[in-house]
């Protein structure tokens, strides 16, 4: 997937409404995960990514900073992100646990 023509999402738009469900791709264009949920808003957001699994089963949630992902919209306006992390690197991160 060529991301060069995709419009970057402004950090002020980083919110659960905009980012949740976004597919995340590595630098080679392979899908590495999906945004499960977002803590906070703006560039300081913590993004929880479901990595691995199949059809949402067995995925491991990991936390990354919003600054480690480049969010953009494709030609249809759908939000997705590109990261320098590989799927294996993301899987090695500690599992995110919900804070209550």
Tab-separated table of C-alpha atoms in Angstrom, residues 1 8 12 16-17 22 30 34 36 39 43 47 51 54-55 58 63 66 69-70 72 76-77 84 86 90 93 95 100:
chain	number	residue	atom	x	y	z
A	1	UNK	CA	0.000	0.000	0.000
A	8	UNK	CA	-1.921	12.713	7.738
A	12	UNK	CA	-5.316	17.295	17.676
A	16	UNK	CA	-10.891	7.241	20.588
A	17	UNK	CA	-13.598	8.315	18.110
A	22	UNK	CA	-7.652	1.678	12.764
A	30	UNK	CA	2.055	-5.768	6.284
A	34	UNK	CA	-5.475	-2.830	15.108
A	36	UNK	CA	-8.167	-1.465	20.360
A	39	UNK	CA	-6.031	6.502	26.616
A	43	UNK	CA	-0.050	13.585	20.734
A	47	UNK	CA	-2.559	3.725	21.954
A	51	UNK	CA	-1.377	-7.706	17.907
A	54	UNK	CA	-7.215	-14.263	14.277
A	55	UNK	CA	-10.552	-12.469	13.907
A	58	UNK	CA	-6.033	-14.544	20.850
A	63	UNK	CA	0.582	-0.053	24.640
A	66	UNK	CA	0.826	7.933	19.677
A	69	UNK	CA	2.525	5.631	14.953
A	70	UNK	CA	1.829	7.775	11.909
A	72	UNK	CA	-3.399	8.950	8.101
A	76	UNK	CA	-11.963	6.749	1.329
A	77	UNK	CA	-11.252	8.706	4.522
A	84	UNK	CA	8.467	1.183	12.229
A	86	UNK	CA	7.434	-5.143	13.233
A	90	UNK	CA	5.089	-5.500	19.035
A	93	UNK	CA	6.138	-5.666	24.335
A	95	UNK	CA	0.853	-7.080	27.670
A	100	UNK	CA	-9.302	0.503	37.072
